[in-house]
Amino acid sequence: MSTVELDMQRQTGPRRGAAEAAPRRGHRFGDPVFRVLTLVCGLLVTIAMFTLAGVLIYDSWPAIRELGFSFLTTVSWSPSSGSYGALSALAGTALTTIVAMVIAVPLAFVIALLLTELVPPSVARVIGTAVEMLAAIPSIIFGMWGLYVLVPFMQGTVVPAVTGSWLGDLPLIRPGATFQGGGFSILTAGLVLAVMVLPFITAFTRDVLLMVPRVTKEAGYGMGSTTWEVLRRISLRYALSGVVGAAFIGLGRALGETMAVAYLVGGEFLNVPSSLFDPGTTVASLIALQFGEAMTELDISALIAMGLVLFAITMVFQVLAQMWLKRAQRTAGGRA
Amino acid sequence: MRKSIRLRRTAAAVALMAVVALAALGLAACGGDETSAESGPPASDTTDTIVGAGASFPYPLYSKWGSEYAGLTDVKLNYQSIGSGGGISAITAKTVDFGASDSPLEPTELEDAGLVQWPQCVGGVVMIVNLEGIESNELRLTGELIAKIYNGDITDWGDPAIAAVNKGVKIPSGKISVVHRSDSSGTTWIFTSYLAAAAGDVWTLGGEKEIAWPTGVGGKGNEGVAASVQQLKGSIGYVEYAYAEEAGLATTQVQNADGEWVKPSLETFTQAAAQADWAGAEDFYVVLVNQPGATTWPITGASFILTQKEQADAGRAQTMLKFFDWAFTQGGAAAEELNYVPLPESVYTLIESEWEKSITAAGGPVWPL
């Protein structure tokens, strides 16, 4: 599915141009019908999105009225003690996403370089397919893998080793007040998120790197550049904005990931984690964990307000991503 | 030339997709009309399917009952385990035939929503520990000790308060890793209701589905808690009995309301169901924890069924009640196989006479048939 999406993305540019220039012959009905159909489809998506935003605002209104701005500034989420605060979840979302991005973006970039520049196409196809297969694994499988494999490994091996060494005194690593052994933690959730977003970022980055004009690269080699010089001076410069766009795509996914994170992050709704080894929660996983048994109108409304917050965050990043993508297309616009 | 062929192909593909989307939309719209015109549950328009939604705690049992019953009759059960909150919303909105909840509703809440409730099955919540050299049911815990461990007053297995009730048991000392649920759940409600009943002055956080836990780490679902306790040395957790059995985890003895030490088992859970004063409780509002009796397991809970007092369709209502009657009278073996306790006959006779009194369709009673 990701490939299809990416292919479409890659091809929209030139095809749109072709559509305008295409010769019209014989299609009396074809074009108008086609235009109406596409318009309807486009409108449907737009309407769906605005309706969604509207419903989110409407349903979260009781919570907004009751809690006001304190919803965003209160730390803890504990409906049984009357406290509805989004801050611990927002902090957890930010931290897990940062961990995932810091790991996944460089890794994806290296894999993409490998696929496009360094290995023969036959090998690239095999590795590329393997990476794309990762995208097809349901998130609950990642959650189970994390629960049964990664959590014990982190708690038994990684965390004792790190906290026992000189690293253990650094901020964000020194265990905080809510530390519980480090197995269920921001870091574990972030690591799994990194694996989950890796295929998306890799596939997109690869496609961006493939857009680098062959002629320019060959000119580079012709001038006697080494592979490294061509990568750094030509490929990377052409692809940079596209790579940032790819990172945004992954970011959007990491922000909203629910199930895998719910299993691994530790469900600490009361405190902002002060270390990567502390348990925490994220906006999406909090909604999933609390929704099933939410009883009162305020409970449900506050959870929907959480959804609204997530919607707003995702939208901001989507808009940023679109802006970057536009820039990426402009930068690479001179290609054949 | 080449470009225009590709374009045409793309156009055809997009048009096709659009047609499919429109068709789907049209169908959805038709479906919408149909359901809004009909007041009953939308999932089926025959009386051959009973539709329920709610608690996840009894889900394995209800689905087993459903498949056995479908083999005997032509009636199917479609039960969605979406959580008690969702189950209550669904039955209040009349989108299902019945809802299921792990905690009973207060009589006033039932009155407001026009609902009737009854317990359908009983289950036990057990303490699980991961301690080197400690066998299942070797360790003894009181309600007060559990409360102190879960509110962070006792943090080490070497604590003298633990040793005091475990003479002769060699408990390896070390930090206690507390594991609780991260999702809101009926299991947590049963567990904390027990703590509130058995250790009221120590446990001040009440009996709730989600708790502002002062310590510990949260696992998602019974499976999450079981997996964490299995992996973390020195940990303690609480799960439904079936999960402890399945994972082969070490359970503990707990001191009950009569001061006796009891081990978790179907017999001790059954005692709790038998001891409860169902007859004296309005709308079967009974919290089953900490019931009296020498062999009663104290951390026990019932799972409740909710349905509309005023049924839209007498036939549908009878089909549903016939199923629950079958579950009471014939479903005991299936329940015990899954470590749930079927209700004793004295209790379900009470329940069925409540059906007779409270559930009506078009002004007349629907039970007995």
PDB file of N, CA, C and O in Angstrom, chain A residues 80-139:
ATOM      1  N   SER A  80     -10.944   9.214  37.907  1.00  0.00           N
ATOM      2  CA  SER A  80     -11.511   8.814  39.189  1.00  0.00           C
ATOM      3  C   SER A  80     -11.212   9.835  40.276  1.00  0.00           C
ATOM      4  O   SER A  80     -11.930   9.933  41.255  1.00  0.00           O
ATOM      5  N   SER A  81     -10.145  10.612  40.116  1.00  0.00           N
ATOM      6  CA  SER A  81      -9.924  11.690  41.079  1.00  0.00           C
ATOM      7  C   SER A  81     -10.217  13.050  40.450  1.00  0.00           C
ATOM      8  O   SER A  81      -9.737  14.078  40.923  1.00  0.00           O
ATOM      9  N   GLY A  82     -10.983  13.046  39.372  1.00  0.00           N
ATOM     10  CA  GLY A  82     -11.463  14.297  38.795  1.00  0.00           C
ATOM     11  C   GLY A  82     -10.415  15.134  38.100  1.00  0.00           C
ATOM     12  O   GLY A  82     -10.576  16.335  37.949  1.00  0.00           O
ATOM     13  N   SER A  83      -9.331  14.487  37.663  1.00  0.00           N
ATOM     14  CA  SER A  83      -8.265  15.259  37.039  1.00  0.00           C
ATOM     15  C   SER A  83      -8.129  14.859  35.570  1.00  0.00           C
ATOM     16  O   SER A  83      -7.856  13.706  35.261  1.00  0.00           O
ATOM     17  N   TYR A  84      -8.368  15.816  34.685  1.00  0.00           N
ATOM     18  CA  TYR A  84      -8.251  15.558  33.255  1.00  0.00           C
ATOM     19  C   TYR A  84      -7.151  16.435  32.697  1.00  0.00           C
ATOM     20  O   TYR A  84      -7.397  17.599  32.371  1.00  0.00           O
ATOM     21  N   GLY A  85      -5.942  15.913  32.615  1.00  0.00           N
ATOM     22  CA  GLY A  85      -4.845  16.713  32.106  1.00  0.00           C
ATOM     23  C   GLY A  85      -4.170  16.031  30.940  1.00  0.00           C
ATOM     24  O   GLY A  85      -3.935  14.829  30.963  1.00  0.00           O
ATOM     25  N   ALA A  86      -3.851  16.809  29.916  1.00  0.00           N
ATOM     26  CA  ALA A  86      -3.268  16.231  28.713  1.00  0.00           C
ATOM     27  C   ALA A  86      -1.745  16.303  28.717  1.00  0.00           C
ATOM     28  O   ALA A  86      -1.099  15.719  27.860  1.00  0.00           O
ATOM     29  N   LEU A  87      -1.187  16.997  29.698  1.00  0.00           N
ATOM     30  CA  LEU A  87       0.234  17.326  29.595  1.00  0.00           C
ATOM     31  C   LEU A  87       1.153  16.098  29.628  1.00  0.00           C
ATOM     32  O   LEU A  87       2.088  15.996  28.836  1.00  0.00           O
ATOM     33  N   SER A  88       0.878  15.153  30.532  1.00  0.00           N
ATOM     34  CA  SER A  88       1.761  13.979  30.592  1.00  0.00           C
ATOM     35  C   SER A  88       1.703  13.198  29.287  1.00  0.00           C
ATOM     36  O   SER A  88       2.722  12.710  28.800  1.00  0.00           O
ATOM     37  N   ALA A  89       0.510  13.113  28.700  1.00  0.00           N
ATOM     38  CA  ALA A  89       0.385  12.396  27.435  1.00  0.00           C
ATOM     39  C   ALA A  89       1.063  13.153  26.298  1.00  0.00           C
ATOM     40  O   ALA A  89       1.706  12.551  25.437  1.00  0.00           O
ATOM     41  N   LEU A  90       0.929  14.491  26.312  1.00  0.00           N
ATOM     42  CA  LEU A  90       1.583  15.286  25.271  1.00  0.00           C
ATOM     43  C   LEU A  90       3.095  15.128  25.360  1.00  0.00           C
ATOM     44  O   LEU A  90       3.780  14.956  24.346  1.00  0.00           O
ATOM     45  N   ALA A  91       3.620  15.163  26.593  1.00  0.00           N
ATOM     46  CA  ALA A  91       5.060  14.998  26.777  1.00  0.00           C
ATOM     47  C   ALA A  91       5.499  13.615  26.294  1.00  0.00           C
ATOM     48  O   ALA A  91       6.519  13.479  25.618  1.00  0.00           O
ATOM     49  N   GLY A  92       4.719  12.598  26.636  1.00  0.00           N
ATOM     50  CA  GLY A  92       5.058  11.246  26.210  1.00  0.00           C
ATOM     51  C   GLY A  92       5.033  11.101  24.696  1.00  0.00           C
ATOM     52  O   GLY A  92       5.904  10.465  24.102  1.00  0.00           O
ATOM     53  N   THR A  93       4.018  11.728  24.065  1.00  0.00           N
ATOM     54  CA  THR A  93       3.943  11.690  22.603  1.00  0.00           C
ATOM     55  C   THR A  93       5.185  12.331  21.997  1.00  0.00           C
ATOM     56  O   THR A  93       5.812  11.786  21.089  1.00  0.00           O
ATOM     57  N   ALA A  94       5.546  13.501  22.528  1.00  0.00           N
ATOM     58  CA  ALA A  94       6.714  14.204  21.998  1.00  0.00           C
ATOM     59  C   ALA A  94       7.974  13.353  22.173  1.00  0.00           C
ATOM     60  O   ALA A  94       8.741  13.159  21.217  1.00  0.00           O
ATOM     61  N   LEU A  95       8.162  12.809  23.362  1.00  0.00           N
ATOM     62  CA  LEU A  95       9.393  12.056  23.632  1.00  0.00           C
ATOM     63  C   LEU A  95       9.479  10.781  22.788  1.00  0.00           C
ATOM     64  O   LEU A  95      10.518  10.500  22.176  1.00  0.00           O
ATOM     65  N   THR A  96       8.393   9.997  22.736  1.00  0.00           N
ATOM     66  CA  THR A  96       8.461   8.752  21.952  1.00  0.00           C
ATOM     67  C   THR A  96       8.701   9.068  20.481  1.00  0.00           C
ATOM     68  O   THR A  96       9.463   8.375  19.803  1.00  0.00           O
ATOM     69  N   THR A  97       8.049  10.142  20.003  1.00  0.00           N
ATOM     70  CA  THR A  97       8.208  10.487  18.593  1.00  0.00           C
ATOM     71  C   THR A  97       9.639  10.928  18.308  1.00  0.00           C
ATOM     72  O   THR A  97      10.222  10.552  17.287  1.00  0.00           O
ATOM     73  N   ILE A  98      10.211  11.720  19.214  1.00  0.00           N
ATOM     74  CA  ILE A  98      11.594  12.168  19.013  1.00  0.00           C
ATOM     75  C   ILE A  98      12.538  10.964  18.980  1.00  0.00           C
ATOM     76  O   ILE A  98      13.388  10.847  18.092  1.00  0.00           O
ATOM     77  N   VAL A  99      12.361  10.040  19.933  1.00  0.00           N
ATOM     78  CA  VAL A  99      13.211   8.845  19.952  1.00  0.00           C
ATOM     79  C   VAL A  99      13.093   8.106  18.615  1.00  0.00           C
ATOM     80  O   VAL A  99      14.098   7.746  17.983  1.00  0.00           O
ATOM     81  N   ALA A 100      11.847   7.926  18.164  1.00  0.00           N
ATOM     82  CA  ALA A 100      11.633   7.190  16.920  1.00  0.00           C
ATOM     83  C   ALA A 100      12.297   7.886  15.747  1.00  0.00           C
ATOM     84  O   ALA A 100      12.951   7.249  14.912  1.00  0.00           O
ATOM     85  N   MET A 101      12.167   9.222  15.696  1.00  0.00           N
ATOM     86  CA  MET A 101      12.715   9.969  14.564  1.00  0.00           C
ATOM     87  C   MET A 101      14.240   9.951  14.576  1.00  0.00           C
ATOM     88  O   MET A 101      14.879   9.766  13.547  1.00  0.00           O
ATOM     89  N   VAL A 102      14.802  10.135  15.764  1.00  0.00           N
ATOM     90  CA  VAL A 102      16.262  10.189  15.870  1.00  0.00           C
ATOM     91  C   VAL A 102      16.873   8.868  15.384  1.00  0.00           C
ATOM     92  O   VAL A 102      17.937   8.842  14.769  1.00  0.00           O
ATOM     93  N   ILE A 103      16.171   7.775  15.639  1.00  0.00           N
ATOM     94  CA  ILE A 103      16.694   6.484  15.197  1.00  0.00           C
ATOM     95  C   ILE A 103      16.338   6.206  13.737  1.00  0.00           C
ATOM     96  O   ILE A 103      17.180   5.804  12.941  1.00  0.00           O
ATOM     97  N   ALA A 104      15.089   6.458  13.376  1.00  0.00           N
ATOM     98  CA  ALA A 104      14.611   5.997  12.071  1.00  0.00           C
ATOM     99  C   ALA A 104      15.117   6.839  10.905  1.00  0.00           C
ATOM    100  O   ALA A 104      15.448   6.290   9.850  1.00  0.00           O
ATOM    101  N   VAL A 105      15.194   8.155  11.076  1.00  0.00           N
ATOM    102  CA  VAL A 105      15.540   9.000   9.932  1.00  0.00           C
ATOM    103  C   VAL A 105      16.951   8.713   9.404  1.00  0.00           C
ATOM    104  O   VAL A 105      17.110   8.430   8.210  1.00  0.00           O
ATOM    105  N   PRO A 106      17.990   8.748  10.251  1.00  0.00           N
ATOM    106  CA  PRO A 106      19.318   8.441   9.718  1.00  0.00           C
ATOM    107  C   PRO A 106      19.405   7.028   9.150  1.00  0.00           C
ATOM    108  O   PRO A 106      19.984   6.809   8.083  1.00  0.00           O
ATOM    109  N   LEU A 107      18.785   6.082   9.837  1.00  0.00           N
ATOM    110  CA  LEU A 107      18.833   4.697   9.388  1.00  0.00           C
ATOM    111  C   LEU A 107      18.160   4.550   8.024  1.00  0.00           C
ATOM    112  O   LEU A 107      18.693   3.912   7.107  1.00  0.00           O
ATOM    113  N   ALA A 108      16.999   5.175   7.897  1.00  0.00           N
ATOM    114  CA  ALA A 108      16.264   5.106   6.636  1.00  0.00           C
ATOM    115  C   ALA A 108      17.080   5.733   5.517  1.00  0.00           C
ATOM    116  O   ALA A 108      17.130   5.217   4.400  1.00  0.00           O
ATOM    117  N   PHE A 109      17.761   6.841   5.844  1.00  0.00           N
ATOM    118  CA  PHE A 109      18.549   7.526   4.832  1.00  0.00           C
ATOM    119  C   PHE A 109      19.693   6.639   4.349  1.00  0.00           C
ATOM    120  O   PHE A 109      19.940   6.514   3.151  1.00  0.00           O
ATOM    121  N   VAL A 110      20.340   5.986   5.290  1.00  0.00           N
ATOM    122  CA  VAL A 110      21.449   5.104   4.916  1.00  0.00           C
ATOM    123  C   VAL A 110      20.942   3.932   4.073  1.00  0.00           C
ATOM    124  O   VAL A 110      21.534   3.598   3.046  1.00  0.00           O
ATOM    125  N   ILE A 111      19.824   3.347   4.486  1.00  0.00           N
ATOM    126  CA  ILE A 111      19.284   2.227   3.714  1.00  0.00           C
ATOM    127  C   ILE A 111      18.901   2.682   2.306  1.00  0.00           C
ATOM    128  O   ILE A 111      19.188   2.014   1.311  1.00  0.00           O
ATOM    129  N   ALA A 112      18.295   3.874   2.225  1.00  0.00           N
ATOM    130  CA  ALA A 112      17.876   4.379   0.922  1.00  0.00           C
ATOM    131  C   ALA A 112      19.084   4.621   0.022  1.00  0.00           C
ATOM    132  O   ALA A 112      19.068   4.296  -1.171  1.00  0.00           O
ATOM    133  N   LEU A 113      20.154   5.169   0.590  1.00  0.00           N
ATOM    134  CA  LEU A 113      21.378   5.378  -0.184  1.00  0.00           C
ATOM    135  C   LEU A 113      21.911   4.047  -0.690  1.00  0.00           C
ATOM    136  O   LEU A 113      22.300   3.904  -1.851  1.00  0.00           O
ATOM    137  N   LEU A 114      21.905   3.071   0.197  1.00  0.00           N
ATOM    138  CA  LEU A 114      22.374   1.741  -0.154  1.00  0.00           C
ATOM    139  C   LEU A 114      21.577   1.203  -1.335  1.00  0.00           C
ATOM    140  O   LEU A 114      22.133   0.691  -2.305  1.00  0.00           O
ATOM    141  N   LEU A 115      20.249   1.369  -1.249  1.00  0.00           N
ATOM    142  CA  LEU A 115      19.379   0.801  -2.270  1.00  0.00           C
ATOM    143  C   LEU A 115      19.545   1.483  -3.615  1.00  0.00           C
ATOM    144  O   LEU A 115      19.482   0.848  -4.664  1.00  0.00           O
ATOM    145  N   THR A 116      19.762   2.808  -3.579  1.00  0.00           N
ATOM    146  CA  THR A 116      19.770   3.526  -4.849  1.00  0.00           C
ATOM    147  C   THR A 116      21.158   3.634  -5.453  1.00  0.00           C
ATOM    148  O   THR A 116      21.303   3.681  -6.662  1.00  0.00           O
ATOM    149  N   GLU A 117      22.175   3.701  -4.625  1.00  0.00           N
ATOM    150  CA  GLU A 117      23.486   4.055  -5.156  1.00  0.00           C
ATOM    151  C   GLU A 117      24.513   2.938  -5.061  1.00  0.00           C
ATOM    152  O   GLU A 117      25.418   2.863  -5.858  1.00  0.00           O
ATOM    153  N   LEU A 118      24.399   2.107  -4.046  1.00  0.00           N
ATOM    154  CA  LEU A 118      25.559   1.287  -3.733  1.00  0.00           C
ATOM    155  C   LEU A 118      25.435  -0.182  -4.096  1.00  0.00           C
ATOM    156  O   LEU A 118      26.430  -0.871  -4.220  1.00  0.00           O
ATOM    157  N   VAL A 119      24.212  -0.695  -4.188  1.00  0.00           N
ATOM    158  CA  VAL A 119      24.111  -2.115  -4.525  1.00  0.00           C
ATOM    159  C   VAL A 119      23.449  -2.274  -5.890  1.00  0.00           C
ATOM    160  O   VAL A 119      22.720  -1.403  -6.334  1.00  0.00           O
ATOM    161  N   PRO A 120      23.735  -3.403  -6.569  1.00  0.00           N
ATOM    162  CA  PRO A 120      23.114  -3.635  -7.871  1.00  0.00           C
ATOM    163  C   PRO A 120      21.588  -3.717  -7.732  1.00  0.00           C
ATOM    164  O   PRO A 120      21.084  -4.123  -6.678  1.00  0.00           O
ATOM    165  N   PRO A 121      20.855  -3.346  -8.780  1.00  0.00           N
ATOM    166  CA  PRO A 121      19.387  -3.291  -8.711  1.00  0.00           C
ATOM    167  C   PRO A 121      18.749  -4.597  -8.227  1.00  0.00           C
ATOM    168  O   PRO A 121      17.745  -4.564  -7.522  1.00  0.00           O
ATOM    169  N   SER A 122      19.339  -5.731  -8.583  1.00  0.00           N
ATOM    170  CA  SER A 122      18.722  -6.999  -8.172  1.00  0.00           C
ATOM    171  C   SER A 122      18.747  -7.136  -6.645  1.00  0.00           C
ATOM    172  O   SER A 122      17.756  -7.531  -6.026  1.00  0.00           O
ATOM    173  N   VAL A 123      19.869  -6.773  -6.049  1.00  0.00           N
ATOM    174  CA  VAL A 123      19.968  -6.827  -4.586  1.00  0.00           C
ATOM    175  C   VAL A 123      19.057  -5.775  -3.963  1.00  0.00           C
ATOM    176  O   VAL A 123      18.365  -6.027  -2.975  1.00  0.00           O
ATOM    177  N   ALA A 124      19.023  -4.601  -4.590  1.00  0.00           N
ATOM    178  CA  ALA A 124      18.196  -3.513  -4.062  1.00  0.00           C
ATOM    179  C   ALA A 124      16.734  -3.927  -4.004  1.00  0.00           C
ATOM    180  O   ALA A 124      16.013  -3.585  -3.066  1.00  0.00           O
ATOM    181  N   ARG A 125      16.313  -4.684  -5.030  1.00  0.00           N
ATOM    182  CA  ARG A 125      14.911  -5.111  -5.039  1.00  0.00           C
ATOM    183  C   ARG A 125      14.596  -5.996  -3.836  1.00  0.00           C
ATOM    184  O   ARG A 125      13.570  -5.858  -3.201  1.00  0.00           O
ATOM    185  N   VAL A 126      15.511  -6.906  -3.543  1.00  0.00           N
ATOM    186  CA  VAL A 126      15.292  -7.823  -2.420  1.00  0.00           C
ATOM    187  C   VAL A 126      15.223  -7.044  -1.104  1.00  0.00           C
ATOM    188  O   VAL A 126      14.272  -7.173  -0.332  1.00  0.00           O
ATOM    189  N   ILE A 127      16.232  -6.194  -0.875  1.00  0.00           N
ATOM    190  CA  ILE A 127      16.245  -5.424   0.379  1.00  0.00           C
ATOM    191  C   ILE A 127      15.047  -4.490   0.434  1.00  0.00           C
ATOM    192  O   ILE A 127      14.369  -4.373   1.458  1.00  0.00           O
ATOM    193  N   GLY A 128      14.757  -3.847  -0.707  1.00  0.00           N
ATOM    194  CA  GLY A 128      13.639  -2.907  -0.748  1.00  0.00           C
ATOM    195  C   GLY A 128      12.331  -3.598  -0.404  1.00  0.00           C
ATOM    196  O   GLY A 128      11.521  -3.077   0.370  1.00  0.00           O
ATOM    197  N   THR A 129      12.113  -4.780  -0.956  1.00  0.00           N
ATOM    198  CA  THR A 129      10.879  -5.511  -0.663  1.00  0.00           C
ATOM    199  C   THR A 129      10.822  -5.869   0.815  1.00  0.00           C
ATOM    200  O   THR A 129       9.773  -5.750   1.450  1.00  0.00           O
ATOM    201  N   ALA A 130      11.958  -6.292   1.349  1.00  0.00           N
ATOM    202  CA  ALA A 130      11.981  -6.656   2.770  1.00  0.00           C
ATOM    203  C   ALA A 130      11.586  -5.462   3.636  1.00  0.00           C
ATOM    204  O   ALA A 130      10.790  -5.589   4.566  1.00  0.00           O
ATOM    205  N   VAL A 131      12.130  -4.289   3.306  1.00  0.00           N
ATOM    206  CA  VAL A 131      11.802  -3.094   4.092  1.00  0.00           C
ATOM    207  C   VAL A 131      10.324  -2.762   3.952  1.00  0.00           C
ATOM    208  O   VAL A 131       9.647  -2.422   4.921  1.00  0.00           O
ATOM    209  N   GLU A 132       9.805  -2.901   2.709  1.00  0.00           N
ATOM    210  CA  GLU A 132       8.394  -2.569   2.517  1.00  0.00           C
ATOM    211  C   GLU A 132       7.475  -3.559   3.219  1.00  0.00           C
ATOM    212  O   GLU A 132       6.374  -3.211   3.632  1.00  0.00           O
ATOM    213  N   MET A 133       7.930  -4.797   3.334  1.00  0.00           N
ATOM    214  CA  MET A 133       7.130  -5.794   4.050  1.00  0.00           C
ATOM    215  C   MET A 133       6.911  -5.376   5.504  1.00  0.00           C
ATOM    216  O   MET A 133       5.876  -5.645   6.098  1.00  0.00           O
ATOM    217  N   LEU A 134       7.922  -4.708   6.059  1.00  0.00           N
ATOM    218  CA  LEU A 134       7.789  -4.223   7.441  1.00  0.00           C
ATOM    219  C   LEU A 134       6.556  -3.344   7.586  1.00  0.00           C
ATOM    220  O   LEU A 134       5.883  -3.353   8.611  1.00  0.00           O
ATOM    221  N   ALA A 135       6.275  -2.577   6.524  1.00  0.00           N
ATOM    222  CA  ALA A 135       5.141  -1.655   6.580  1.00  0.00           C
ATOM    223  C   ALA A 135       3.820  -2.398   6.614  1.00  0.00           C
ATOM    224  O   ALA A 135       2.802  -1.865   7.030  1.00  0.00           O
ATOM    225  N   ALA A 136       3.826  -3.643   6.155  1.00  0.00           N
ATOM    226  CA  ALA A 136       2.570  -4.388   6.060  1.00  0.00           C
ATOM    227  C   ALA A 136       2.243  -5.134   7.348  1.00  0.00           C
ATOM    228  O   ALA A 136       1.179  -5.716   7.471  1.00  0.00           O
ATOM    229  N   ILE A 137       3.166  -5.131   8.308  1.00  0.00           N
ATOM    230  CA  ILE A 137       2.914  -5.862   9.558  1.00  0.00           C
ATOM    231  C   ILE A 137       1.967  -5.050  10.436  1.00  0.00           C
ATOM    232  O   ILE A 137       2.215  -3.872  10.682  1.00  0.00           O
ATOM    233  N   PRO A 138       0.889  -5.663  10.906  1.00  0.00           N
ATOM    234  CA  PRO A 138      -0.052  -4.925  11.756  1.00  0.00           C
ATOM    235  C   PRO A 138       0.619  -4.469  13.051  1.00  0.00           C
ATOM    236  O   PRO A 138       1.500  -5.154  13.579  1.00  0.00           O
ATOM    237  N   SER A 139       0.168  -3.322  13.561  1.00  0.00           N
ATOM    238  CA  SER A 139       0.880  -2.737  14.699  1.00  0.00           C
ATOM    239  C   SER A 139       0.752  -3.601  15.955  1.00  0.00           C
ATOM    240  O   SER A 139       1.633  -3.583  16.807  1.00  0.00           O
TER     241      SER A 139
END
